[in-house]
Coordinates of C-alpha atoms in Angstrom, one line a residue:
Chain A
M1 CA -47.1 -78.3 -31.7
S2 CA -45.9 -81.5 -33.4
K3 CA -49.0 -81.3 -35.5
L4 CA -47.8 -78.0 -36.9
K5 CA -44.4 -79.3 -37.7
P6 CA -45.0 -80.6 -41.3
Y7 CA -46.7 -77.3 -42.2
I8 CA -43.7 -75.4 -41.0
Q9 CA -41.3 -77.6 -42.9
D10 CA -43.5 -77.2 -46.0
F11 CA -43.5 -73.5 -45.6
W12 CA -39.7 -73.4 -45.0
R13 CA -39.1 -75.4 -48.2
Y14 CA -41.2 -73.0 -50.3
R15 CA -40.0 -69.7 -48.7
H16 CA -37.8 -69.1 -51.8
L17 CA -40.8 -69.5 -54.0
L18 CA -42.6 -66.8 -52.0
H19 CA -39.6 -64.6 -52.4
N20 CA -39.3 -65.3 -56.1
L21 CA -43.0 -64.7 -56.8
I22 CA -42.8 -61.3 -55.0
S23 CA -39.8 -60.2 -57.0
R24 CA -41.5 -61.5 -60.1
D25 CA -44.5 -59.3 -59.4
I26 CA -42.4 -56.3 -58.8
K27 CA -40.3 -56.8 -61.9
V28 CA -43.4 -57.4 -64.1
K29 CA -45.2 -54.5 -62.7
Y30 CA -42.5 -51.9 -63.5
R31 CA -40.9 -53.4 -66.5
R32 CA -40.7 -51.0 -69.4
S33 CA -41.8 -48.0 -67.3
V34 CA -39.3 -45.2 -67.2
L35 CA -39.8 -44.3 -63.6
G36 CA -40.0 -47.9 -62.5
I37 CA -40.5 -48.5 -58.8
L38 CA -40.7 -44.7 -58.2
W39 CA -44.4 -45.2 -59.2
S40 CA -45.0 -46.9 -55.9
V41 CA -44.2 -43.6 -54.2
L42 CA -45.7 -41.3 -56.9
N43 CA -49.0 -43.1 -57.2
P44 CA -50.3 -42.6 -53.7
L45 CA -48.9 -39.1 -53.7
L46 CA -50.8 -38.1 -56.9
M47 CA -53.9 -39.8 -55.8
M48 CA -53.8 -37.9 -52.5
I49 CA -53.4 -34.6 -54.4
V50 CA -56.5 -35.4 -56.5
L51 CA -58.5 -36.1 -53.3
Y52 CA -57.1 -33.1 -51.6
V53 CA -58.0 -30.7 -54.4
V54 CA -61.5 -32.2 -54.7
F55 CA -62.4 -32.4 -51.1
S56 CA -60.8 -29.2 -49.9
Q57 CA -63.2 -27.5 -52.4
I58 CA -66.2 -29.4 -51.0
F59 CA -65.4 -29.1 -47.3
H60 CA -64.6 -25.4 -47.0
N61 CA -63.7 -25.6 -43.4
I62 CA -61.8 -28.7 -42.9
Q63 CA -61.6 -29.7 -39.3
M64 CA -59.3 -32.6 -38.8
N65 CA -58.1 -31.3 -35.5
R66 CA -58.1 -33.2 -32.3
G67 CA -58.1 -31.1 -29.2
D68 CA -56.0 -28.1 -29.9
M69 CA -53.8 -30.0 -32.4
Q70 CA -53.8 -28.7 -36.0
V71 CA -53.7 -31.6 -38.5
N72 CA -53.0 -30.9 -42.1
F73 CA -55.7 -32.3 -44.4
A74 CA -53.1 -33.8 -46.7
V75 CA -51.5 -35.7 -43.9
Y76 CA -54.9 -36.9 -42.7
L77 CA -55.9 -38.1 -46.2
L78 CA -52.6 -39.9 -46.9
T79 CA -52.5 -41.8 -43.6
G80 CA -56.0 -43.0 -44.2
Q81 CA -55.2 -43.9 -47.8
V82 CA -52.1 -45.9 -47.0
V83 CA -54.0 -48.2 -44.7
Y84 CA -57.0 -48.5 -46.9
N85 CA -55.0 -49.1 -50.0
F86 CA -53.0 -51.8 -48.4
F87 CA -56.3 -53.6 -47.5
A88 CA -58.0 -53.0 -50.8
E89 CA -55.0 -54.0 -53.0
A90 CA -54.0 -57.0 -50.9
T91 CA -57.4 -58.5 -50.6
Q92 CA -58.4 -57.9 -54.2
T93 CA -55.2 -59.4 -55.7
A94 CA -55.3 -62.3 -53.2
M95 CA -58.9 -63.0 -54.3
S96 CA -57.9 -63.9 -57.8
S97 CA -54.5 -65.3 -56.9
V98 CA -55.5 -68.9 -56.9
L99 CA -57.5 -68.6 -60.1
G100 CA -54.6 -66.7 -61.7
S101 CA -52.1 -69.5 -60.8
A102 CA -54.3 -72.2 -62.4
P103 CA -51.6 -73.4 -64.8
L104 CA -49.2 -73.9 -61.9
I105 CA -51.7 -75.6 -59.7
R106 CA -52.6 -78.0 -62.4
K107 CA -49.0 -79.1 -63.0
V108 CA -47.1 -79.2 -59.7
Y109 CA -47.7 -79.6 -56.1
I110 CA -47.3 -76.3 -54.2
P111 CA -48.9 -75.4 -50.9
K112 CA -51.7 -73.3 -52.3
Y113 CA -51.9 -70.7 -49.5
I114 CA -48.6 -69.4 -51.0
F115 CA -50.6 -67.6 -53.7
P116 CA -52.8 -65.4 -51.5
L117 CA -49.9 -64.9 -49.0
E118 CA -47.6 -63.8 -51.8
K119 CA -50.2 -61.2 -53.0
V120 CA -50.6 -59.8 -49.5
A121 CA -46.8 -59.6 -49.1
F122 CA -46.4 -57.9 -52.4
S123 CA -49.0 -55.3 -51.4
F124 CA -47.1 -54.9 -48.1
V125 CA -44.0 -54.1 -50.0
N126 CA -46.0 -51.5 -52.1
T127 CA -47.3 -50.1 -48.9
L128 CA -43.8 -49.6 -47.5
F129 CA -42.9 -47.7 -50.6
S130 CA -46.0 -45.5 -50.2
L131 CA -44.7 -44.7 -46.7
I132 CA -42.0 -42.8 -48.4
A133 CA -44.7 -40.5 -49.9
L134 CA -46.1 -40.1 -46.4
V135 CA -42.7 -39.1 -45.0
L136 CA -42.3 -36.5 -47.8
V137 CA -45.7 -35.1 -47.0
L138 CA -45.0 -35.0 -43.3
I139 CA -41.8 -33.1 -44.0
A140 CA -43.5 -30.7 -46.5
T141 CA -46.3 -29.9 -44.1
K142 CA -44.0 -29.5 -41.1
T143 CA -46.1 -31.9 -39.1
P144 CA -44.6 -32.4 -35.7
L145 CA -43.4 -35.9 -35.0
H146 CA -44.0 -37.8 -31.8
P147 CA -42.1 -40.8 -30.4
T148 CA -45.2 -43.0 -31.1
V149 CA -44.4 -42.7 -34.8
L150 CA -41.7 -45.4 -34.3
L151 CA -44.6 -47.9 -33.8
F152 CA -46.1 -47.1 -37.2
W153 CA -45.5 -50.7 -38.3
V154 CA -47.6 -52.2 -35.6
P155 CA -51.1 -51.6 -37.2
L156 CA -49.6 -52.5 -40.6
V157 CA -48.4 -55.9 -39.3
I158 CA -51.8 -56.6 -37.7
L159 CA -53.4 -55.5 -40.9
F160 CA -51.2 -57.9 -42.8
V161 CA -52.6 -60.8 -40.8
F162 CA -56.1 -59.5 -41.3
N163 CA -55.6 -59.2 -45.1
F164 CA -54.2 -62.7 -45.3
G165 CA -57.2 -64.1 -43.5
V166 CA -59.6 -62.2 -45.7
G167 CA -57.5 -63.1 -48.8
L168 CA -57.7 -66.8 -48.0
I169 CA -61.5 -66.6 -47.7
L170 CA -61.9 -64.7 -50.9
A171 CA -59.5 -66.8 -52.9
A172 CA -61.2 -70.0 -51.9
A173 CA -64.7 -68.7 -52.5
T174 CA -63.8 -67.2 -55.9
V175 CA -62.7 -70.6 -57.1
F176 CA -66.2 -71.9 -56.7
F177 CA -68.2 -68.8 -57.4
R178 CA -66.7 -66.2 -59.8
D179 CA -69.4 -63.8 -58.8
I180 CA -67.5 -62.9 -55.7
M181 CA -65.0 -61.0 -57.9
H182 CA -67.7 -58.6 -59.1
L183 CA -69.4 -58.4 -55.8
Y184 CA -66.2 -57.6 -53.9
G185 CA -65.3 -54.7 -56.0
V186 CA -68.5 -53.0 -54.9
L187 CA -68.0 -54.0 -51.3
V188 CA -64.5 -52.5 -51.3
T189 CA -65.8 -49.2 -52.6
A190 CA -68.6 -49.2 -50.0
L191 CA -66.0 -49.9 -47.3
M192 CA -64.0 -46.9 -48.4
Y193 CA -66.9 -44.6 -47.7
L194 CA -67.5 -46.3 -44.4
T195 CA -63.9 -45.7 -43.3
P196 CA -62.9 -42.2 -42.2
I197 CA -60.3 -41.6 -44.9
I198 CA -61.5 -38.3 -46.3
Y199 CA -63.8 -37.2 -43.5
D200 CA -63.6 -37.2 -39.7
V201 CA -65.9 -39.4 -37.7
S202 CA -67.2 -36.3 -36.0
I203 CA -69.2 -35.3 -39.1
L204 CA -71.1 -38.6 -39.1
P205 CA -74.8 -38.8 -38.1
E206 CA -75.8 -40.8 -35.1
W207 CA -76.8 -44.0 -37.0
A208 CA -73.5 -44.2 -38.8
L209 CA -71.5 -43.9 -35.6
K210 CA -73.3 -47.1 -34.5
I211 CA -72.2 -49.1 -37.5
I212 CA -68.6 -47.8 -37.8
P213 CA -67.1 -49.9 -35.0
F214 CA -68.1 -53.0 -36.9
N215 CA -65.8 -51.9 -39.8
P216 CA -62.4 -53.4 -39.0
L217 CA -60.7 -50.8 -41.2
Y218 CA -62.0 -48.0 -39.0
W219 CA -59.8 -49.5 -36.1
F220 CA -56.8 -49.9 -38.3
V221 CA -57.0 -46.4 -39.7
S222 CA -57.5 -44.8 -36.3
M223 CA -54.7 -46.8 -34.8
F224 CA -52.3 -45.8 -37.5
R225 CA -53.3 -42.1 -37.3
D226 CA -53.0 -42.2 -33.5
L227 CA -49.4 -43.4 -33.7
V228 CA -48.3 -41.4 -36.7
V229 CA -50.3 -38.1 -36.6
Y230 CA -51.7 -37.5 -33.1
G231 CA -48.9 -39.0 -31.1
N232 CA -51.3 -41.0 -28.8
M233 CA -50.9 -44.6 -27.7
P234 CA -54.0 -46.3 -29.2
K235 CA -56.7 -47.1 -26.7
L236 CA -57.6 -50.6 -25.6
N237 CA -60.7 -50.8 -27.8
A238 CA -58.5 -50.1 -30.9
W239 CA -56.2 -53.0 -29.9
I240 CA -59.2 -55.2 -29.5
G241 CA -60.8 -54.0 -32.7
T242 CA -57.7 -54.7 -34.8
G243 CA -56.4 -57.8 -33.0
L244 CA -59.8 -59.5 -32.9
S245 CA -60.6 -58.9 -36.5
A246 CA -57.1 -60.2 -37.5
I247 CA -57.4 -63.4 -35.5
V248 CA -61.0 -64.1 -36.5
A249 CA -60.2 -63.5 -40.2
L250 CA -57.1 -65.7 -40.1
V251 CA -58.6 -68.6 -38.3
F252 CA -61.8 -68.6 -40.4
G253 CA -59.7 -68.2 -43.6
L254 CA -57.3 -71.0 -42.7
V255 CA -60.1 -73.4 -41.9
L256 CA -62.1 -72.6 -45.0
F257 CA -59.0 -72.7 -47.3
K258 CA -57.8 -76.0 -45.9
K259 CA -61.2 -77.6 -46.2
T260 CA -61.6 -76.6 -49.9
Q261 CA -58.1 -76.5 -51.3
D262 CA -58.0 -80.2 -52.5
R263 CA -61.0 -79.4 -54.8
F264 CA -59.5 -76.2 -56.3
V265 CA -57.8 -78.1 -59.1
L266 CA -61.1 -79.5 -60.3
Y267 CA -62.6 -76.0 -60.6
I268 CA -59.9 -73.8 -62.0
Chain B
M1 CA -37.9 -100.8 -50.7
S2 CA -41.0 -99.4 -52.4
M3 CA -40.7 -95.8 -53.4
I4 CA -44.2 -95.3 -54.8
E5 CA -47.1 -97.1 -53.1
V6 CA -50.5 -96.6 -54.7
R7 CA -53.2 -98.3 -52.8
D8 CA -56.7 -98.8 -54.1
V9 CA -56.9 -95.4 -55.7
S10 CA -60.1 -94.2 -57.2
M11 CA -60.6 -90.8 -58.8
R12 CA -64.0 -89.4 -59.4
F13 CA -64.8 -86.3 -61.4
N14 CA -68.1 -84.6 -61.2
M15 CA -69.0 -83.8 -64.7
A16 CA -71.6 -81.2 -64.4
K17 CA -73.9 -81.3 -67.3
E18 CA -74.0 -77.6 -67.1
R19 CA -71.2 -75.9 -65.2
V20 CA -72.5 -74.0 -62.2
D21 CA -70.0 -71.4 -61.2
N22 CA -72.1 -68.5 -60.1
L23 CA -74.1 -68.0 -57.0
K24 CA -77.5 -67.3 -58.5
E25 CA -77.5 -70.5 -60.5
F26 CA -76.2 -72.5 -57.6
F27 CA -78.9 -71.4 -55.3
I28 CA -81.7 -71.7 -57.8
K29 CA -80.5 -75.2 -58.8
K30 CA -80.0 -76.2 -55.2
A31 CA -83.5 -75.0 -54.3
K32 CA -85.0 -76.9 -57.2
G33 CA -82.9 -79.9 -56.3
T34 CA -81.6 -80.1 -59.8
L35 CA -78.0 -79.7 -58.8
K36 CA -76.9 -83.0 -60.3
F37 CA -73.6 -84.2 -61.6
E38 CA -72.7 -87.0 -63.9
E39 CA -70.1 -89.0 -62.1
F40 CA -67.1 -90.2 -64.0
Y41 CA -64.4 -92.4 -62.6
A42 CA -61.1 -91.7 -64.2
L43 CA -59.5 -94.4 -62.0
R44 CA -61.1 -97.3 -60.2
G45 CA -59.3 -99.2 -57.5
V46 CA -55.8 -98.9 -58.9
S47 CA -53.0 -100.3 -56.9
L48 CA -49.3 -100.4 -57.9
T49 CA -46.0 -100.5 -56.2
V50 CA -42.8 -99.1 -57.7
E51 CA -39.6 -100.4 -56.0
R52 CA -36.4 -98.4 -55.7
G53 CA -34.6 -98.2 -59.0
D54 CA -37.5 -99.3 -61.1
V55 CA -38.4 -97.6 -64.3
Y56 CA -42.0 -98.1 -64.4
G57 CA -44.0 -97.4 -67.6
L58 CA -47.7 -96.7 -67.9
I59 CA -49.3 -97.4 -71.2
G60 CA -52.9 -97.2 -72.4
L61 CA -55.1 -95.5 -74.8
N62 CA -56.2 -91.9 -74.6
G63 CA -58.5 -91.3 -71.6
S64 CA -57.4 -94.5 -69.8
G65 CA -56.4 -92.6 -66.7
K66 CA -52.6 -92.5 -67.1
S67 CA -52.1 -88.8 -66.7
T68 CA -54.6 -88.7 -63.8
L69 CA -52.6 -91.4 -62.0
L70 CA -49.4 -89.5 -62.5
K71 CA -51.0 -86.3 -61.2
I72 CA -52.1 -88.2 -58.1
V73 CA -48.7 -89.6 -57.5
A74 CA -47.2 -86.1 -58.0
G75 CA -49.6 -84.7 -55.4
V76 CA -51.4 -82.4 -57.9
L77 CA -54.7 -84.3 -57.5
K78 CA -56.0 -85.8 -54.3
P79 CA -57.6 -89.2 -54.9
T80 CA -61.3 -89.6 -54.1
T81 CA -60.5 -92.8 -52.2
G82 CA -57.3 -94.7 -51.5
T83 CA -53.8 -93.4 -50.9
A84 CA -50.7 -92.6 -52.8
V85 CA -47.5 -92.4 -50.9
V86 CA -44.2 -91.3 -52.4
R87 CA -40.9 -91.7 -50.4
G88 CA -38.3 -89.0 -51.0
T89 CA -38.1 -86.0 -53.2
I90 CA -40.2 -85.9 -56.4
A91 CA -39.3 -84.2 -59.6
P92 CA -42.5 -83.9 -61.6
L93 CA -42.0 -83.6 -65.4
I94 CA -45.7 -83.5 -66.0
E95 CA -45.9 -80.5 -68.1
L96 CA -42.7 -78.8 -68.6
G97 CA -42.2 -75.2 -67.5
A98 CA -44.9 -75.0 -64.9
G99 CA -44.6 -71.6 -63.4
F100 CA -42.6 -70.0 -66.2
D101 CA -43.5 -66.3 -66.5
M102 CA -43.3 -65.3 -70.2
D103 CA -42.5 -61.7 -69.3
L104 CA -39.4 -62.7 -67.4
T105 CA -36.1 -63.6 -69.0
A106 CA -34.7 -67.1 -69.1
R107 CA -32.3 -66.3 -66.4
E108 CA -35.0 -65.1 -64.0
N109 CA -37.2 -68.0 -65.0
I110 CA -34.6 -70.5 -64.0
Y111 CA -34.6 -69.2 -60.5
L112 CA -38.4 -68.9 -60.4
N113 CA -39.0 -72.5 -61.7
G114 CA -36.3 -73.8 -59.4
A115 CA -38.3 -72.3 -56.5
V116 CA -41.5 -73.8 -57.8
L117 CA -39.7 -77.2 -57.6
G118 CA -38.6 -76.4 -54.1
L119 CA -34.9 -75.9 -54.9
E120 CA -32.6 -73.7 -52.9
P121 CA -31.3 -70.6 -54.7
S122 CA -27.7 -71.6 -53.7
F123 CA -28.2 -74.9 -55.4
I124 CA -29.4 -73.2 -58.5
N125 CA -26.4 -70.9 -58.4
E126 CA -24.2 -73.9 -58.3
K127 CA -25.9 -75.7 -61.1
F128 CA -26.7 -72.6 -63.2
D129 CA -24.0 -73.2 -65.8
E130 CA -25.0 -76.9 -66.1
I131 CA -28.6 -75.9 -66.8
V132 CA -27.5 -73.3 -69.4
E133 CA -25.0 -75.7 -71.0
F134 CA -27.6 -78.5 -71.3
S135 CA -30.2 -76.2 -72.8
E136 CA -27.7 -74.7 -75.3
L137 CA -29.3 -71.3 -75.0
R138 CA -26.6 -69.2 -73.5
E139 CA -26.8 -66.3 -75.9
F140 CA -30.6 -65.9 -75.2
L141 CA -30.3 -65.9 -71.4
D142 CA -31.5 -62.3 -71.0
V143 CA -34.3 -62.5 -73.6
P144 CA -37.9 -62.6 -72.2
L145 CA -39.3 -66.0 -72.6
K146 CA -42.2 -64.8 -74.7
N147 CA -39.7 -64.4 -77.5
Y148 CA -38.7 -68.0 -77.3
S149 CA -40.0 -70.8 -79.5
S150 CA -41.8 -73.6 -77.7
G151 CA -38.9 -75.9 -78.3
M152 CA -36.5 -73.5 -76.6
V153 CA -38.8 -73.1 -73.6
A154 CA -39.0 -76.9 -73.3
R155 CA -35.2 -77.2 -73.4
I156 CA -34.8 -74.8 -70.5
A157 CA -37.6 -76.5 -68.5
F158 CA -36.2 -80.0 -69.0
A159 CA -32.8 -78.8 -68.0
I160 CA -34.0 -77.3 -64.7
A161 CA -36.3 -80.2 -63.8
T162 CA -33.5 -82.8 -64.2
V163 CA -30.7 -80.9 -62.7
T164 CA -31.6 -82.3 -59.3
R165 CA -31.0 -85.9 -58.3
P166 CA -34.5 -86.7 -57.3
D167 CA -35.5 -89.9 -55.6
V168 CA -38.5 -90.2 -57.8
L169 CA -39.0 -88.8 -61.3
I170 CA -42.5 -88.6 -62.8
A171 CA -42.6 -88.0 -66.5
D172 CA -45.5 -87.5 -68.8
E173 CA -44.6 -87.6 -72.5
I174 CA -41.7 -85.4 -71.9
L175 CA -39.4 -87.0 -74.3
S176 CA -41.4 -85.7 -77.2
V177 CA -40.1 -82.2 -76.8
G178 CA -37.7 -80.4 -79.1
D179 CA -35.8 -81.7 -82.1
F180 CA -34.5 -85.2 -82.5
L181 CA -31.1 -84.4 -81.3
F182 CA -32.5 -82.8 -78.1
Q183 CA -34.8 -85.8 -77.6
K184 CA -31.7 -88.0 -77.7
K185 CA -30.1 -85.8 -75.2
C186 CA -33.1 -86.0 -72.9
E187 CA -33.2 -89.7 -73.0
Q188 CA -29.5 -89.8 -72.2
R189 CA -30.1 -87.5 -69.2
M190 CA -32.9 -89.8 -68.1
R191 CA -30.6 -92.8 -68.3
E192 CA -28.0 -91.0 -66.2
L193 CA -30.6 -90.3 -63.5
M194 CA -31.8 -93.9 -63.6
S195 CA -28.3 -95.3 -63.2
G196 CA -27.9 -92.9 -60.3
G197 CA -30.7 -94.8 -58.5
T198 CA -33.6 -92.6 -59.3
T199 CA -36.9 -94.3 -59.5
V200 CA -39.0 -93.4 -62.6
L201 CA -42.6 -93.4 -63.4
I202 CA -43.2 -92.6 -67.0
V203 CA -46.2 -92.3 -69.3
S204 CA -45.6 -92.6 -73.0
H205 CA -47.5 -93.5 -76.2
S206 CA -44.4 -94.7 -77.8
I207 CA -44.2 -98.4 -77.1
S208 CA -40.6 -98.5 -78.4
Q209 CA -39.6 -95.9 -75.9
I210 CA -41.2 -97.8 -73.1
E211 CA -39.5 -101.0 -74.2
R212 CA -36.1 -99.2 -74.4
L213 CA -36.4 -97.5 -71.0
C214 CA -38.6 -99.5 -68.6
N215 CA -38.2 -102.7 -66.7
K216 CA -41.9 -102.9 -65.6
V217 CA -45.1 -101.8 -67.2
A218 CA -48.7 -101.4 -66.3
W219 CA -51.4 -101.2 -68.9
L220 CA -54.3 -99.0 -67.9
D221 CA -57.7 -99.5 -69.5
H222 CA -60.8 -97.4 -68.6
G223 CA -59.3 -96.5 -65.3
K224 CA -58.3 -100.0 -64.2
I225 CA -55.1 -101.9 -64.5
K226 CA -55.6 -104.4 -67.2
L227 CA -52.2 -106.0 -66.9
D228 CA -49.0 -105.3 -65.2
G229 CA -45.7 -107.1 -65.2
T230 CA -42.5 -107.2 -67.2
V231 CA -42.0 -105.1 -70.3
S232 CA -42.1 -107.8 -72.9
E233 CA -45.2 -109.5 -71.5
V234 CA -47.3 -106.3 -71.2
C235 CA -46.1 -104.6 -74.3
E236 CA -46.8 -107.7 -76.4
A237 CA -50.3 -107.9 -75.1
Y238 CA -50.9 -104.2 -75.7
K239 CA -49.7 -104.5 -79.2
Q240 CA -52.2 -107.3 -79.8
L241 CA -54.9 -104.7 -79.2
D242 CA -54.5 -103.5 -82.8
P243 CA -51.5 -104.9 -84.5
A244 CA -51.8 -102.5 -87.4
A245 CA -52.0 -99.4 -85.3
A246 CA -49.2 -100.6 -83.0
A247 CA -47.0 -101.2 -86.0
E248 CA -47.9 -97.9 -87.4
Q249 CA -47.1 -96.2 -84.2
E250 CA -43.8 -98.0 -84.0
E251 CA -43.0 -96.7 -87.4
R252 CA -44.0 -93.1 -86.5
T253 CA -41.8 -93.0 -83.4
D254 CA -38.9 -94.6 -85.3
K255 CA -39.2 -91.8 -87.9
H256 CA -39.0 -89.2 -85.1
E257 CA -35.6 -90.5 -84.1

């Protein structure tokens, strides 16, 4: 514990920086736009509508039901999207966060993990805004609410940790190999199709069902849907799937980042 | 008590003949065994001790390692070997305005830059007027920084960086910002900090400035300390390097004032 103390002190000293950087990102993102922060709600909503229109044409008979429960396709889509977008945005922005802060890193000492952490936190704030869109859709579709909905934040918090871990790995790796940036864009798209966002796992062929448990996002999406849409407590394997991926990503990320961070300044 | 303790510091840079920053090249070169770097020592076995209240100057030609040493002391660079210990809080004035966001207004940047320097928002609230007063830019406070001139940005940056009473101030050529009146003001502020017990480590190409401000000087040459000691002794020796150039430089800095 005493070994951790200097790190905690360091973090405490720079907590205002974290806060300032997040509010900077929000200000810069919405400056000069008429609707401002409202876009954080509108954007996922509009995106969902596009997907809804396209895929309700393709799948004529959308079956998103579990047991005898009717689940609206719009709700199904949006719940998947919220989780996936949090992951995609957080990790992609965290990936280039260290490179993007090069002028700062070259001039002053700042604990460098602040940069990926800030990007993940900023995406988290965006995600919370997109939950407003989800609430609107839940109301509009008259989806019945269950008490489990109160735990909606649990998978998002675990996902925060997972994103931070992945973000640390990507940020460190990108400093040394810029290729990662291009490669990761493809990977994120592939991951989207490997995650049941627009489809239900029941339509998957045998071989795909074998791979899908290795996709951490699958566990996050199903845990979130269980709580918000289906009203089930997530099963033990979902807790293990999400918890384990978060811990593994975080530990690996921290170790890799700590090992390489002193050399960042020479490569950015 | 020593405030800055630099012990046997060497800093090696790998100057890749060709920069390898993509995976394909890296693996091909690694497989071929041609992944070679040309080593370059910016600093070699440098040791120096700065006592509390010292104003320590670093002089030397371009590329002698002055800025590298400052960055190591400020914690921006980690030395390849050796240690650099600083006791107390540091205010780095290495390049002014680190962390300014040009899209934000001056007001927002004051808080952002304060946080970069690890200052509490309540402290900045308290000192806000002092910062604005010093920079003389009150009427432009809510203008985005991208519309500022570089001199105006430097004013704000200097004002924030020196609003604290740091234990150690590290300065790299900062007194060359802004117009001559503002330069005077900056020097005045530096003197105030020094008389308040702040220890200063400063890099400057202006020998006259070093002579005015410092009590100890180290002369760096090709990454090694060639001479250190009192101001008069080191500066005299340094000027001998090229009497004509030294005299010319003198003249130039005098003209600036």
